[in-house]
C-alpha atoms as a printed R data frame, in Angstrom:
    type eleno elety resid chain resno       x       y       z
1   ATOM     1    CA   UNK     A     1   0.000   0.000   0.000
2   ATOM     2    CA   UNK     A     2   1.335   2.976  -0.845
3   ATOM     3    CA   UNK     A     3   2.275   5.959   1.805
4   ATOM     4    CA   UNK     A     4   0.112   8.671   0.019
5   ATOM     5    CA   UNK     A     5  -3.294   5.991  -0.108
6   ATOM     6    CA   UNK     A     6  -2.621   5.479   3.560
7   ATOM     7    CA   UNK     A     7  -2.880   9.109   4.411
8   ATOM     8    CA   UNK     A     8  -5.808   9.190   2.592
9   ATOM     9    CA   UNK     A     9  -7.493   6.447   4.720
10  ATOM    10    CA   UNK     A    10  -6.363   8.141   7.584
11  ATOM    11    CA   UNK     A    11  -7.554  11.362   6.899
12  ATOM    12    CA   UNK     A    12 -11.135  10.428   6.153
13  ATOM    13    CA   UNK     A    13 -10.971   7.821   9.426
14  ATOM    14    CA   UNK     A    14 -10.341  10.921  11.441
15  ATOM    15    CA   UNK     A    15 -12.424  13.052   9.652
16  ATOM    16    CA   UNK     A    16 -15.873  10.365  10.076
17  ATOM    17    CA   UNK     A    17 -14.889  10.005  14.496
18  ATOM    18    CA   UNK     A    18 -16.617   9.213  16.139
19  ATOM    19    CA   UNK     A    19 -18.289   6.252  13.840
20  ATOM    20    CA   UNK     A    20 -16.538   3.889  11.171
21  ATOM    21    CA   UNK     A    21 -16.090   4.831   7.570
22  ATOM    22    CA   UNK     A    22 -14.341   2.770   4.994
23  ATOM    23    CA   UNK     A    23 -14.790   2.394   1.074
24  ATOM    24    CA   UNK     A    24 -12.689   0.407  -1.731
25  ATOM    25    CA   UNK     A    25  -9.336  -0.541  -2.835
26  ATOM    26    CA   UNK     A    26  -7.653   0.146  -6.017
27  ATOM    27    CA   UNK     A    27  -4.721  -1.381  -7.370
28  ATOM    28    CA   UNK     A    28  -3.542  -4.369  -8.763
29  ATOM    29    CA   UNK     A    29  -2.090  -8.162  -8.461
30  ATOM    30    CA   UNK     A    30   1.034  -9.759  -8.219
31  ATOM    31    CA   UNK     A    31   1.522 -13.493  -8.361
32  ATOM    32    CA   UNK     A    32   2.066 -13.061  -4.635
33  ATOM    33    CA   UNK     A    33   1.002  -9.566  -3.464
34  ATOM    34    CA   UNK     A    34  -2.245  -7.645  -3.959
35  ATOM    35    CA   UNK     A    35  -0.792  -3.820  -4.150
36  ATOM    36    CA   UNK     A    36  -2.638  -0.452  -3.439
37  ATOM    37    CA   UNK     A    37  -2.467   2.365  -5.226
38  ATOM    38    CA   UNK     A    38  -5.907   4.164  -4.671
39  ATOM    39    CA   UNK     A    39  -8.460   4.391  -2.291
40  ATOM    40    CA   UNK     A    40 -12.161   5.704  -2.587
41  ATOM    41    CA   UNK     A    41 -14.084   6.336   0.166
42  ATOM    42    CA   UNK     A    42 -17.646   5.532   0.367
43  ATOM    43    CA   UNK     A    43 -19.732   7.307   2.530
44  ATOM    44    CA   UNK     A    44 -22.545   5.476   4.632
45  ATOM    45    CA   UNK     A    45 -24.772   8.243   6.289
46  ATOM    46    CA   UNK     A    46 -25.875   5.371   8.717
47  ATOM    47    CA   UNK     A    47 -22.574   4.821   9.815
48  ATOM    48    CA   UNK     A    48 -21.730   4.418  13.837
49  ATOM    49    CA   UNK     A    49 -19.625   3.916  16.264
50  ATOM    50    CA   UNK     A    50 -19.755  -0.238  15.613
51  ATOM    51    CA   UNK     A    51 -20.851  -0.195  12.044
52  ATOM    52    CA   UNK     A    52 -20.342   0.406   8.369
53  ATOM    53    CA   UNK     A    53 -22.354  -0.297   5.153
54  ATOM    54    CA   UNK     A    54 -20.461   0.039   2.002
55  ATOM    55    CA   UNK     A    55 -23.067   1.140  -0.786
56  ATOM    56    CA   UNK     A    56 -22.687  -0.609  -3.897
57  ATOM    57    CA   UNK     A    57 -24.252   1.656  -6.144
58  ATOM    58    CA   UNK     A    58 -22.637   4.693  -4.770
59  ATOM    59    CA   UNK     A    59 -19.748   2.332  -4.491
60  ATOM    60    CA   UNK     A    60 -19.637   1.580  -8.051
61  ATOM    61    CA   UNK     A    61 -20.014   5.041  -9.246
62  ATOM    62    CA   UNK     A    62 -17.270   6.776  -6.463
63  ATOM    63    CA   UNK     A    63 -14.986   3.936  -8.080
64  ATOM    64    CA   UNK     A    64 -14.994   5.092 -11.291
65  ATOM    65    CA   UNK     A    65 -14.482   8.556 -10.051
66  ATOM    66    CA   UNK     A    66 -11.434   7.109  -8.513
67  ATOM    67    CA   UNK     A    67  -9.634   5.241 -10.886
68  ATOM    68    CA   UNK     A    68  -9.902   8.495 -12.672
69  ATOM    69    CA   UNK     A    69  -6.434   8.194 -15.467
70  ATOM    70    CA   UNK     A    70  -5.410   5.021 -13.810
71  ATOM    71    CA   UNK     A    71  -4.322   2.717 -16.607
72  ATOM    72    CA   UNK     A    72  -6.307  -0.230 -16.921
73  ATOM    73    CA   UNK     A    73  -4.458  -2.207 -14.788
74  ATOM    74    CA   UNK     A    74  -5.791  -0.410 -12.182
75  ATOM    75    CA   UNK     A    75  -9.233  -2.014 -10.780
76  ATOM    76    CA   UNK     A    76 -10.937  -2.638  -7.659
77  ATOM    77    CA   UNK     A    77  -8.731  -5.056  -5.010
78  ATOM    78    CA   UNK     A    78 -10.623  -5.095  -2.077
79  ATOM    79    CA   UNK     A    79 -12.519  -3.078   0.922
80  ATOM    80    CA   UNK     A    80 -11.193  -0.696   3.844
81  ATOM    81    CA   UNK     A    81 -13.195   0.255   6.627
82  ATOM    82    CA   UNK     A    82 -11.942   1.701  10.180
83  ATOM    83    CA   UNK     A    83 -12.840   1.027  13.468
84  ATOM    84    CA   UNK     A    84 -12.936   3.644  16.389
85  ATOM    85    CA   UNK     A    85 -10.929   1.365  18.859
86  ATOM    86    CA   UNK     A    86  -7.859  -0.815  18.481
87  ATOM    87    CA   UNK     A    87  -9.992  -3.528  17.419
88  ATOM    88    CA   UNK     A    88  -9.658  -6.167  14.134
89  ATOM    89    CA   UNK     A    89 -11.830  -7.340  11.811
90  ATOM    90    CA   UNK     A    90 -15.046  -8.441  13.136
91  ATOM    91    CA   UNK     A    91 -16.946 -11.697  12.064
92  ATOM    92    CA   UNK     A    92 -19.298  -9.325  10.603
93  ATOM    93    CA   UNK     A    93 -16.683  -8.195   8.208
94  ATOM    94    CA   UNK     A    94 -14.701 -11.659   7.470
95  ATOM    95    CA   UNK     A    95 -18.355 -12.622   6.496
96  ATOM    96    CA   UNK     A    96 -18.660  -9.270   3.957
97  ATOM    97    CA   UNK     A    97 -15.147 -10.350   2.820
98  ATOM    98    CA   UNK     A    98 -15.629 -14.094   2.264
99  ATOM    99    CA   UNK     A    99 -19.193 -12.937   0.006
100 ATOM   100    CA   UNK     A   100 -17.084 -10.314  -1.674
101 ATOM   101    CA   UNK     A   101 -14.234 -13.053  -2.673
102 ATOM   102    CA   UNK     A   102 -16.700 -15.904  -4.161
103 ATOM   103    CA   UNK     A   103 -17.487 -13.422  -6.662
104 ATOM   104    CA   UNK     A   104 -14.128 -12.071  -7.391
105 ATOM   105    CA   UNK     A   105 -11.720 -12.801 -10.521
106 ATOM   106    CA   UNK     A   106  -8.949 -13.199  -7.707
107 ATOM   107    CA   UNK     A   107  -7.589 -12.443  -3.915
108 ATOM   108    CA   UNK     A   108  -9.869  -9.414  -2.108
109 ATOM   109    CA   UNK     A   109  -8.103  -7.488   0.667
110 ATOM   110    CA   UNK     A   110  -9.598  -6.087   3.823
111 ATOM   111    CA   UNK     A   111  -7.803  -3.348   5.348
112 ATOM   112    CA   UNK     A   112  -9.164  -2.394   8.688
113 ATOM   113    CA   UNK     A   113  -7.850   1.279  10.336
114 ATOM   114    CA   UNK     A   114  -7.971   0.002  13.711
115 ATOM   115    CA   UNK     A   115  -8.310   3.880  15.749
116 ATOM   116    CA   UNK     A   116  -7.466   6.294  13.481
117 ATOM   117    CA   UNK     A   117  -7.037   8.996  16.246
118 ATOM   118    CA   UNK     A   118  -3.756   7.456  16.336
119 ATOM   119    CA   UNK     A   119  -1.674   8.923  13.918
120 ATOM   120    CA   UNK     A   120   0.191   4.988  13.433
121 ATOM   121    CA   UNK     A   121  -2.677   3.567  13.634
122 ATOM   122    CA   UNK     A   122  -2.966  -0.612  13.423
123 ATOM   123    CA   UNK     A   123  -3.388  -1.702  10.390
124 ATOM   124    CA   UNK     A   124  -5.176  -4.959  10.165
125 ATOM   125    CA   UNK     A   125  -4.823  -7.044   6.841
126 ATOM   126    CA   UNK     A   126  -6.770 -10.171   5.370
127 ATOM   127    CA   UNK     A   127  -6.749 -11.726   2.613
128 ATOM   128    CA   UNK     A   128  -9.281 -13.621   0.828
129 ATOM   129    CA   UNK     A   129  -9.244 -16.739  -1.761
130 ATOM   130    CA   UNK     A   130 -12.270 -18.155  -3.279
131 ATOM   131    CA   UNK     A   131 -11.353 -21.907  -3.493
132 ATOM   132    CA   UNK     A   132 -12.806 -22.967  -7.112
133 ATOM   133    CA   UNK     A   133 -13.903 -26.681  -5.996
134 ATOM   134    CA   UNK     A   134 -16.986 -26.755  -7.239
135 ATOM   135    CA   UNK     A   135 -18.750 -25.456 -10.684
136 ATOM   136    CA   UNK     A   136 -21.070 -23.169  -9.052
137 ATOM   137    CA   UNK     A   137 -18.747 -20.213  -7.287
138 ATOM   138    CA   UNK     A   138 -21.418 -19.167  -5.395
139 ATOM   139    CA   UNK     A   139 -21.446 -22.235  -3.569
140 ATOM   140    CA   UNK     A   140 -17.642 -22.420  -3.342
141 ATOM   141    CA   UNK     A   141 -15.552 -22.000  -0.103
142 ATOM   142    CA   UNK     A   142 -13.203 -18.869   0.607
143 ATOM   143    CA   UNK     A   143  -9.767 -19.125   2.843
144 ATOM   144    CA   UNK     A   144  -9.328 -15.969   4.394
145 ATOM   145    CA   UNK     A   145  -5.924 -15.170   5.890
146 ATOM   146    CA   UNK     A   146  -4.189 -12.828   7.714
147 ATOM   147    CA   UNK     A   147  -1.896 -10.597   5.922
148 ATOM   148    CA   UNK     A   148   1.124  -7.846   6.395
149 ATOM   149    CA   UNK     A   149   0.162  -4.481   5.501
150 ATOM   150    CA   UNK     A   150   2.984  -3.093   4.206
151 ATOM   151    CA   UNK     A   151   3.975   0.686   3.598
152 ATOM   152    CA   UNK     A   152   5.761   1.832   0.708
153 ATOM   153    CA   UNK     A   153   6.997   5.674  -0.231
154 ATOM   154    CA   UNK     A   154   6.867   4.517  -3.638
155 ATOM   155    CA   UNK     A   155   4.722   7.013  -5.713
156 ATOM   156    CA   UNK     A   156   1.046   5.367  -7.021
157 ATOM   157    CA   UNK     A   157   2.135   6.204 -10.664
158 ATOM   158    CA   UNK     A   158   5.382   4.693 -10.362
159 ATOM   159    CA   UNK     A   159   3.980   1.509  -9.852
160 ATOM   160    CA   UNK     A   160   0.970   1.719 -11.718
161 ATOM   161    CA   UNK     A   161   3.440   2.305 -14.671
162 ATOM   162    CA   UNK     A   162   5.822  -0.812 -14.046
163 ATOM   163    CA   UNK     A   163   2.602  -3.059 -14.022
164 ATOM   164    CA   UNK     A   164   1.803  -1.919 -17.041
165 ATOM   165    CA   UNK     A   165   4.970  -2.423 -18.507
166 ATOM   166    CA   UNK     A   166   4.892  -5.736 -16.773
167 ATOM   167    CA   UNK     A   167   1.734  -6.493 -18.579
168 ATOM   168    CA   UNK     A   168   2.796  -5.052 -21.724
169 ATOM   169    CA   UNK     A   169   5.795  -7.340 -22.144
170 ATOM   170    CA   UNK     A   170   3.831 -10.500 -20.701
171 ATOM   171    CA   UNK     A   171   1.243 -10.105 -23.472
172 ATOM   172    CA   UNK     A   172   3.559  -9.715 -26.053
């Protein structure tokens, strides 16, 4: 995750105490890393102190706000929300995730701003796989894990760029 997307997420944590706020991830895969470049928040008016609701329409439409002149590796990697106290992902939200990931075309992260009044705040990462056992995905289990949320100063259009050159090359 970049530096400059974790501000962000800061920011509008702080700015939304004393009730959660969250919204989506944008980026893009690795073999073996899901990596953020963007974040959109979505507001949910009926926010509190112990819950969330990310919108999908207004989801949907803030997204494409956000990828903005993001190359088209750039898409939507998973959800962010915070949490007013030091606290991890709920079951409520490992639930969210796991629905999320049976419909995804790969790995969804969760990133959950655990007390944002803090300016490090914890940072608490999952990851999650749908396991394609059966034909049906709806049906199909997820494997979440936990994950290391790592911080890098590298600049969002630095590495947007070298995944498209990445891409570039691999489809050539």
């Amino acid at each position: 995750m970049t530096r400059q997307t974790l501000d962000a997420m800061i920011a509008d944590g702080m700015a939304a105490l004393p009730h959660e706020t969250g919204g989506i991830l944008l980026g893009f895969r690795t073999p073996n890393l899901i990596v953020v470049t963007r974040t959109v928040t979505v507001a949910d008016p009926q926010s509190s102190r112990r819950s969330y609701l990310r919108r999908h329409r207004q989801a949907q439409a803030r997204m494409a706000i956000g990828r903005g002149d993001a190359p088209p590796v750039v898409g939507y990697v998973g959800e962010w929300h915070t949490h007013p106290a030091d606290i991890g992902p709920s079951r409520t939200d490992l639930r969210a995730l796991a629905a999320i990931a049976r419909l995804a075309q790969g790995p969804v992260a969760l990133v959950v701003l655990a007390d944002p009044a803090q300016r490090l705040s914890h940072l608490h990462g999952r990851v999650a796989i749908r396991q394609d056992i059966w034909p049906v995905v709806a049906i199909n289990p997820v494997q979440i894990e936990k994950a290391e949320v790592a911080i890098t100063e590298d600049a969002a259009a630095s590495l947007e760029a070298e995944a498209t050159a990445l891409t570039t090359r691999e489809s050539s």
